[in-house]
Short mmCIF file of C-alpha atoms and ligand atoms in Angstrom, two decimals:
data_model
loop_
_atom_site.label_atom_id
_atom_site.label_comp_id
_atom_site.label_asym_id
_atom_site.label_seq_id
_atom_site.Cartn_x
_atom_site.Cartn_y
_atom_site.Cartn_z
CA UNK A 1 -11.84 17.85 6.05
CA UNK A 2 -11.84 14.07 6.36
CA UNK A 3 -9.80 12.72 9.30
CA UNK A 4 -6.54 11.28 7.96
CA UNK A 5 -5.39 7.77 8.85
CA UNK A 6 -1.87 6.71 7.85
CA UNK A 7 -2.05 3.08 6.72
CA UNK A 8 1.38 1.44 6.79
CA UNK A 9 1.34 -1.51 4.41
CA UNK A 10 -1.70 0.01 2.69
CA UNK A 11 -0.62 -1.52 -0.63
CA UNK A 12 -0.77 -5.02 0.85
CA UNK A 13 -3.61 -7.50 1.08
CA UNK A 14 -5.30 -6.52 4.35
CA UNK A 15 -4.07 -2.90 4.26
CA UNK A 16 -5.62 -2.18 0.86
CA UNK A 17 -8.97 -3.60 1.94
CA UNK A 18 -8.74 -1.45 5.10
CA UNK A 19 -8.14 1.65 2.94
CA UNK A 20 -11.33 0.91 1.01
CA UNK A 21 -13.31 0.50 4.25
CA UNK A 22 -11.80 3.68 5.74
CA UNK A 23 -12.74 5.73 2.67
CA UNK A 24 -16.29 4.34 2.76
CA UNK A 25 -16.54 5.41 6.42
CA UNK A 26 -15.47 9.00 5.67
CA UNK A 27 -11.73 8.89 6.43
CA UNK A 28 -8.83 9.72 4.11
CA UNK A 29 -6.39 6.77 4.05
CA UNK A 30 -2.80 7.79 3.26
CA UNK A 31 -0.79 4.68 2.37
CA UNK A 32 2.81 4.32 3.53
CA UNK A 33 4.42 1.35 1.80
CA UNK A 34 7.89 0.42 0.59
CA UNK A 35 6.29 -1.68 -2.19
CA UNK A 36 8.53 -4.69 -1.59
CA UNK A 37 5.48 -6.93 -1.26
CA UNK A 38 2.68 -4.40 -1.79
CA UNK A 39 1.07 -3.46 -5.09
CA UNK A 40 0.98 0.14 -6.32
CA UNK A 41 -2.29 -0.53 -8.16
CA UNK A 42 -3.99 -1.59 -4.92
CA UNK A 43 -3.70 1.99 -3.60
CA UNK A 44 -6.98 3.48 -4.85
CA UNK A 45 -8.61 5.42 -2.05
CA UNK A 46 -5.95 7.99 -1.10
CA UNK A 47 -2.35 9.05 -1.75
CA UNK A 48 0.64 6.71 -1.68
CA UNK A 49 3.85 7.63 0.13
CA UNK A 50 6.62 5.25 -0.89
CA UNK A 51 8.93 4.93 2.11
CA UNK A 52 10.11 2.35 4.60
CA UNK A 53 8.75 2.43 8.16
CA UNK A 54 12.36 2.18 9.36
CA UNK A 55 13.08 5.61 7.84
CA UNK A 56 12.09 7.55 10.93
CA UNK A 57 12.70 11.04 9.56
CA UNK A 58 10.74 10.38 6.38
CA UNK A 59 7.84 8.87 8.33
CA UNK A 60 7.73 11.77 10.81
CA UNK A 61 7.66 14.23 7.88
CA UNK A 62 4.84 12.29 6.19
CA UNK A 63 2.82 12.23 9.43
CA UNK A 64 3.15 15.99 9.78
CA UNK A 65 2.58 16.83 6.12
CA UNK A 66 -0.71 14.93 5.97
CA UNK A 67 -1.84 16.02 9.47
CA UNK A 68 -2.38 12.40 10.37
CA UNK A 69 -4.74 11.71 13.31
CA UNK A 70 -4.15 7.99 13.69
CA UNK A 71 -1.91 5.23 12.36
CA UNK A 72 -3.05 1.81 11.22
CA UNK A 73 0.06 -0.35 11.19
CA UNK A 74 0.06 -3.34 8.82
CA UNK A 75 3.55 -3.08 7.31
CA UNK A 76 5.35 -6.28 8.32
CA UNK A 77 6.73 -9.52 7.00
CA UNK A 78 4.08 -12.16 7.68
CA UNK A 79 5.08 -15.66 6.61
CA UNK A 80 5.44 -18.16 9.42
CA UNK A 81 7.68 -20.52 7.40
CA UNK A 82 9.94 -17.71 6.13
CA UNK A 83 10.30 -16.35 9.67
CA UNK A 84 11.83 -19.66 10.75
CA UNK A 85 14.34 -19.43 7.86
CA UNK A 86 15.13 -15.69 8.17
CA UNK A 87 14.51 -14.59 11.76
CA UNK A 88 16.89 -11.61 11.55
CA UNK A 89 14.88 -10.15 8.69
CA UNK A 90 11.67 -10.54 10.74
CA UNK A 91 13.11 -8.85 13.84
CA UNK A 92 14.47 -6.00 11.72
CA UNK A 93 11.37 -5.44 9.62
CA UNK A 94 8.72 -6.08 12.25
CA UNK A 95 10.27 -5.13 15.59
CA UNK A 96 12.81 -2.47 14.59
CA UNK A 97 10.29 -1.18 12.01
CA UNK A 98 7.54 -0.80 14.59
CA UNK A 99 9.87 0.90 17.08
CA UNK A 100 10.96 3.33 14.38
CA UNK A 101 7.33 4.06 13.48
CA UNK A 102 6.39 4.63 17.14
CA UNK A 103 9.30 7.04 17.51
CA UNK A 104 8.28 8.91 14.37
CA UNK A 105 4.72 9.13 15.75
CA UNK A 106 6.01 10.63 18.99
CA UNK A 107 8.12 13.15 17.05
CA UNK A 108 5.09 14.13 14.97
CA UNK A 109 2.64 14.23 17.90
CA UNK A 110 0.45 11.33 16.69
CA UNK A 111 -0.84 9.34 19.68
CA UNK A 112 -3.17 6.67 18.36
CA UNK A 113 -2.36 3.38 16.69
CA UNK A 114 -4.33 0.38 15.46
CA UNK A 115 -1.86 -2.48 15.46
CA UNK A 116 -1.99 -5.55 13.28
CA UNK A 117 -1.26 -8.42 15.63
CA UNK A 118 -1.81 -12.11 15.18
CA UNK A 119 -3.12 -15.37 16.57
CA UNK A 120 0.47 -16.56 16.01
CA UNK A 121 1.25 -14.84 19.34
CA UNK A 122 -0.67 -17.60 21.17
CA UNK A 123 1.51 -20.54 20.12
CA UNK A 124 -0.14 -23.85 21.01
CA UNK A 125 -2.82 -22.93 23.55
CA UNK A 126 -4.12 -25.51 26.00
CA UNK A 127 -7.74 -24.52 25.35
CA UNK A 128 -9.78 -23.66 22.25
CA UNK A 129 -11.38 -21.33 21.33
CA UNK A 130 -8.66 -18.84 22.16
CA UNK A 131 -9.53 -15.86 24.34
CA UNK A 132 -7.54 -12.62 24.62
CA UNK A 133 -6.52 -13.73 28.11
CA UNK A 134 -5.02 -16.99 26.80
CA UNK A 135 -1.27 -16.95 27.58
CA UNK A 136 0.81 -15.76 24.64
CA UNK A 137 3.62 -18.24 24.02
CA UNK A 138 4.49 -18.01 20.32
CA UNK A 139 6.30 -20.94 18.71
CA UNK A 140 7.80 -19.20 15.68
CA UNK A 141 9.80 -16.01 15.08
CA UNK A 142 6.89 -14.32 13.28
CA UNK A 143 4.64 -14.76 16.34
CA UNK A 144 7.44 -13.59 18.63
CA UNK A 145 7.95 -10.39 16.61
CA UNK A 146 4.22 -9.60 16.87
CA UNK A 147 4.22 -10.27 20.62
CA UNK A 148 7.27 -8.04 21.15
CA UNK A 149 5.53 -5.27 19.21
CA UNK A 150 2.42 -5.63 21.39
CA UNK A 151 4.57 -5.38 24.52
CA UNK A 152 6.49 -2.41 23.12
CA UNK A 153 3.26 -0.57 22.35
CA UNK A 154 1.90 -1.29 25.85
CA UNK A 155 5.08 -0.07 27.53
CA UNK A 156 5.16 3.11 25.46
CA UNK A 157 1.44 3.64 26.11
CA UNK A 158 2.02 3.42 29.87
CA UNK A 159 4.87 5.93 29.68
CA UNK A 160 3.50 8.43 27.16
CA UNK A 161 -0.27 8.08 26.97
CA UNK A 162 -0.16 6.53 23.48
CA UNK A 163 -3.61 5.03 22.75
CA UNK A 164 -3.85 1.69 21.01
CA UNK A 165 -6.11 -0.98 19.59
CA UNK A 166 -4.41 -4.35 19.25
CA UNK A 167 -6.17 -6.57 16.71
CA UNK A 168 -5.15 -10.22 16.73
CA UNK A 169 -6.19 -11.69 13.41
CA UNK A 170 -6.74 -15.30 12.67
CA UNK A 171 -6.43 -16.40 8.99
CA UNK A 172 -7.20 -13.54 6.61
CA UNK A 173 -8.52 -14.67 3.23
CA UNK A 174 -11.11 -13.93 0.54
CA UNK A 175 -11.17 -10.73 -1.50
CA UNK A 176 -13.21 -7.57 -1.98
CA UNK A 177 -16.83 -8.62 -2.75
CA UNK A 178 -17.00 -5.88 -5.43
CA UNK A 179 -13.91 -7.25 -7.17
CA UNK A 180 -11.84 -4.05 -6.77
CA UNK A 181 -9.04 -5.84 -4.89
CA UNK A 182 -7.70 -9.37 -4.75
CA UNK A 183 -5.27 -11.52 -2.79
CA UNK A 184 -1.83 -11.39 -4.44
CA UNK A 185 1.21 -12.41 -2.46
CA UNK A 186 4.74 -12.69 -3.84
CA UNK A 187 5.48 -15.54 -3.34
CA UNK A 188 2.06 -17.03 -2.61
CA UNK A 189 2.28 -19.34 0.39
CA UNK A 190 -1.26 -19.19 1.78
CA UNK A 191 -3.56 -22.14 1.80
CA UNK A 192 -6.68 -20.85 0.05
CA UNK A 193 -4.94 -19.16 -2.92
CA UNK A 194 -2.68 -22.20 -3.45
CA UNK A 195 -5.62 -24.61 -3.20
CA UNK A 196 -7.59 -22.55 -5.74
CA UNK A 197 -4.57 -22.45 -8.02
CA UNK A 198 -4.30 -26.23 -7.75
CA UNK A 199 -8.00 -26.42 -8.71
CA UNK A 200 -7.31 -24.52 -11.96
CA UNK A 201 -4.94 -27.29 -13.04
CA UNK A 202 -2.24 -24.63 -13.74
CA UNK A 203 -0.65 -24.77 -10.31
CA UNK A 204 1.10 -27.65 -8.57
CA UNK A 205 -0.98 -30.06 -6.51
CA UNK A 206 -1.43 -28.59 -3.05
CA UNK A 207 1.06 -29.98 -0.56
CA UNK A 208 -0.79 -30.59 2.69
CA UNK A 209 1.73 -29.83 5.42
CA UNK A 210 1.14 -32.54 8.00
CA UNK A 211 -1.62 -35.18 8.00
CA UNK A 212 -0.80 -36.62 11.42
CA UNK A 213 -1.75 -33.77 13.74
CA UNK A 214 -3.92 -34.40 16.76
CA UNK A 215 -6.98 -32.92 15.02
CA UNK A 216 -10.19 -34.61 13.79
CA UNK A 217 -8.79 -35.45 10.32
CA UNK A 218 -5.07 -35.09 11.07
CA UNK A 219 -4.66 -31.76 9.21
CA UNK A 220 -4.28 -28.30 10.78
CA UNK A 221 -7.39 -26.39 11.77
CA UNK A 222 -7.59 -22.62 11.27
CA UNK A 223 -10.19 -19.89 11.70
CA UNK A 224 -10.56 -18.26 8.27
CA UNK A 225 -11.84 -14.68 8.30
CA UNK A 226 -12.80 -12.70 5.20
CA UNK A 227 -10.49 -9.75 4.62
CA UNK A 228 -13.44 -7.34 4.22
CA UNK A 229 -14.74 -8.34 7.66
CA UNK A 230 -11.27 -7.65 9.04
CA UNK A 231 -11.21 -4.29 7.26
CA UNK A 232 -14.56 -3.36 8.81
CA UNK A 233 -13.26 -4.27 12.27
CA UNK A 234 -10.33 -1.88 11.70
CA UNK A 235 -12.74 0.95 11.00
CA UNK A 236 -14.62 0.04 14.18
CA UNK A 237 -11.32 0.16 16.08
CA UNK A 238 -10.55 3.62 14.64
CA UNK A 239 -13.99 4.82 15.72
CA UNK A 240 -13.44 3.28 19.16
CA UNK A 241 -10.20 5.24 19.65
CA UNK A 242 -11.63 8.43 18.10
CA UNK A 243 -14.44 8.25 20.68
CA UNK A 244 -11.84 8.29 23.47
CA UNK A 245 -12.50 4.79 24.82
CA UNK A 246 -9.86 2.84 26.70
CA UNK A 247 -7.11 0.84 24.99
CA UNK A 248 -8.31 -2.33 23.36
CA UNK A 249 -7.04 -5.83 22.57
CA UNK A 250 -9.34 -8.14 20.61
CA UNK A 251 -9.28 -11.33 18.59
CA UNK A 252 -10.69 -11.14 15.07
CA UNK A 253 -11.88 -14.44 13.69
CA UNK A 254 -15.17 -16.23 13.24
CA UNK A 255 -15.09 -18.79 16.05
CA UNK A 256 -15.31 -21.61 13.48
CA UNK A 257 -12.36 -23.81 12.56
CA UNK A 258 -11.84 -25.65 9.26
CA UNK A 259 -9.23 -28.28 8.56
CA UNK A 260 -7.17 -28.20 5.38
CA UNK A 261 -9.10 -31.20 4.04
CA UNK A 262 -12.40 -29.41 4.72
CA UNK A 263 -11.20 -26.41 2.70
CA UNK A 264 -10.12 -28.70 -0.14
CA UNK A 265 -13.49 -30.44 -0.22
CA UNK A 266 -15.44 -27.14 -0.27
CA UNK A 267 -13.62 -25.95 -3.43
CA UNK A 268 -15.40 -28.30 -5.90
CA UNK A 269 -18.76 -27.27 -4.45
CA UNK A 270 -18.03 -23.63 -5.30
CA UNK A 271 -15.97 -23.93 -8.49
CA UNK A 272 -16.79 -27.36 -9.88
CA UNK A 273 -13.03 -28.06 -9.92
CA UNK A 274 -11.26 -30.47 -7.59
CA UNK A 275 -7.82 -29.42 -6.39
CA UNK A 276 -5.17 -32.12 -6.59
CA UNK A 277 -3.20 -32.52 -3.37
CA UNK A 278 -0.55 -34.68 -1.80
CA UNK A 279 0.51 -35.22 1.79
CA UNK A 280 3.75 -33.48 2.80
CA UNK A 281 5.86 -33.07 5.92
CA UNK A 282 4.72 -30.73 8.66
CA UNK A 283 5.78 -27.09 8.16
CA UNK A 284 8.03 -25.79 10.94
CA UNK A 285 6.26 -23.39 13.28
CA UNK A 286 2.66 -24.52 12.60
CA UNK A 287 0.36 -25.05 15.62
CA UNK A 288 -2.27 -27.80 15.07
CA UNK A 289 -5.31 -25.63 15.81
CA UNK A 290 -6.10 -21.92 16.09
CA UNK A 291 -9.72 -20.88 16.57
CA UNK A 292 -10.84 -17.54 18.03
CA UNK A 293 -13.25 -16.69 20.76
CA UNK A 294 -14.52 -13.41 19.29
CA UNK A 295 -17.00 -12.44 21.98
CA UNK A 296 -14.94 -9.47 23.19
CA UNK A 297 -14.78 -7.90 19.70
CA UNK A 298 -18.51 -8.47 19.32
CA UNK A 299 -19.30 -6.92 22.67
CA UNK A 300 -16.98 -3.91 22.49
CA UNK A 301 -16.83 -3.08 18.78
CA UNK A 302 -20.06 -4.60 17.52
CA UNK A 303 -17.89 -6.80 15.30
CA UNK A 304 -19.99 -9.21 13.24
CA UNK A 305 -18.44 -11.06 10.28
CA UNK A 306 -20.69 -10.71 7.20
CA UNK A 307 -18.67 -12.42 4.46
CA UNK A 308 -16.80 -15.14 6.35
CA UNK A 309 -18.94 -18.16 5.56
CA UNK A 310 -16.45 -20.54 3.88
CA UNK A 311 -18.27 -20.72 0.54
CA UNK A 312 -18.53 -16.92 0.39
CA UNK A 313 -14.78 -16.64 1.01
CA UNK A 314 -14.10 -19.11 -1.80
CA UNK A 315 -16.60 -17.38 -4.13
CA UNK A 316 -14.86 -14.04 -3.66
CA UNK A 317 -11.34 -15.50 -3.96
CA UNK A 318 -11.96 -17.77 -6.98
CA UNK A 319 -12.09 -15.10 -9.77
CA UNK A 320 -8.50 -14.00 -8.99
CA UNK A 321 -7.44 -17.39 -10.32
CA UNK A 322 -9.78 -17.33 -13.32
CA UNK A 323 -12.10 -19.87 -11.71
CA UNK A 324 -15.82 -19.58 -12.41
CA UNK A 325 -18.24 -19.86 -9.52
CA UNK A 326 -20.90 -22.47 -10.16
CA UNK A 327 -24.50 -21.34 -9.98
CA UNK A 328 -25.84 -23.18 -6.95
CA UNK A 329 -22.89 -21.97 -4.85
CA UNK A 330 -23.57 -18.35 -5.76
CA UNK A 331 -26.78 -17.99 -3.72
N1 LIG B 401 -0.80 -25.08 4.33
C1 LIG B 401 -0.61 -26.27 3.62
N2 LIG B 401 -0.08 -26.20 2.35
C2 LIG B 401 0.26 -24.99 1.78
C3 LIG B 401 0.04 -23.80 2.51
C4 LIG B 401 -0.49 -23.88 3.78
O1 LIG B 401 -0.88 -27.36 4.10
O2 LIG B 401 0.75 -25.01 0.65
C5 LIG B 401 -1.34 -25.17 5.69
C6 LIG B 401 -0.42 -24.57 6.74
O3 LIG B 401 0.52 -25.53 7.18
C7 LIG B 401 -1.43 -24.17 7.82
C8 LIG B 401 -2.69 -23.79 7.04
O4 LIG B 401 -2.53 -24.41 5.75
O5 LIG B 401 -1.73 -25.28 8.64
C9 LIG B 401 -2.84 -22.30 6.84
O6 LIG B 401 -1.59 -21.81 6.36
P1 LIG B 401 -1.40 -20.34 5.78
O7 LIG B 401 0.02 -20.25 5.31
O8 LIG B 401 -2.48 -20.05 4.79
O9 LIG B 401 -1.66 -19.39 7.02
P2 LIG B 401 -0.98 -19.33 8.48
O10 LIG B 401 -1.82 -20.25 9.35
O11 LIG B 401 0.44 -19.74 8.35
O12 LIG B 401 -1.14 -17.90 8.87
#
């Protein structure tokens, strides 16, 4: 019998890659997804349960029926800009949803959770790279919902013995190296997919949100981590909790920051196509720079990104948009 992990949001971008990595490591991933933003055809490595995390009774029944040993919780709304426009939706989906899931877990006797947190919980830190001990002062509703969930999990862990691994991701991107999954958001708002779309000539020119930040070239700097490296770290976190180690909070990034203009100039080197772009106003809620110190994840989990070199990320993401990878970039 393979140990069963319930993957909330398993039909989404990071969740589906995590399901593939879990299956490869000998676990059975059971996806729980309401399919509002997830894709049914991304659920390939275990059963799909179509339900909302806020439906406590349904979730408790699913946990019991599948004899779930651990929960990996991705299901959330995750657009910084949208969270500024629709904060109520973010608090309901992310905070109320997580509380409902935690209650269902308690009802079903499931005591371990890997939680999908975010570098958005740090806000605008005084120092880079960002360590796990950096004060968390989020500057947008999305980041605040993730921070509240972290605090909720910690409080419940103290009271009930719930065990957790908190994984604070930086910018997830790329796609399955074997081409079995891709990045598809509805609507697409993320930088790399939109920049690749602009490079095809079918999309609009990329609007660069802010060219006057206090960064080396004036555009925002982010730490872009390949989704398959993130997925692998989730499996390592599951193994960490299965082995009975203490609760864990780690950053998952690469430690290297790229500006938007650096991403745009790498695209022609990989695809031979130059994305058109135009300067635009800053997007509300965007910090100028977010780069991870990943030494804790390396030390405790053995985390080592394997696919997160920028050109590899672009090579794996490009086919989703029908872009060919040029030969000398493929080495
Ligand atoms: N960005 C941009 N134009 C776009 C989409 C994103 O300039 O059309 C910028 C965005 O302001 C941020 C960076 O690219 O500085 C990464 O944004 P994304 O939405 O991909 O991820 P986030 O950092 O919000 O998680």
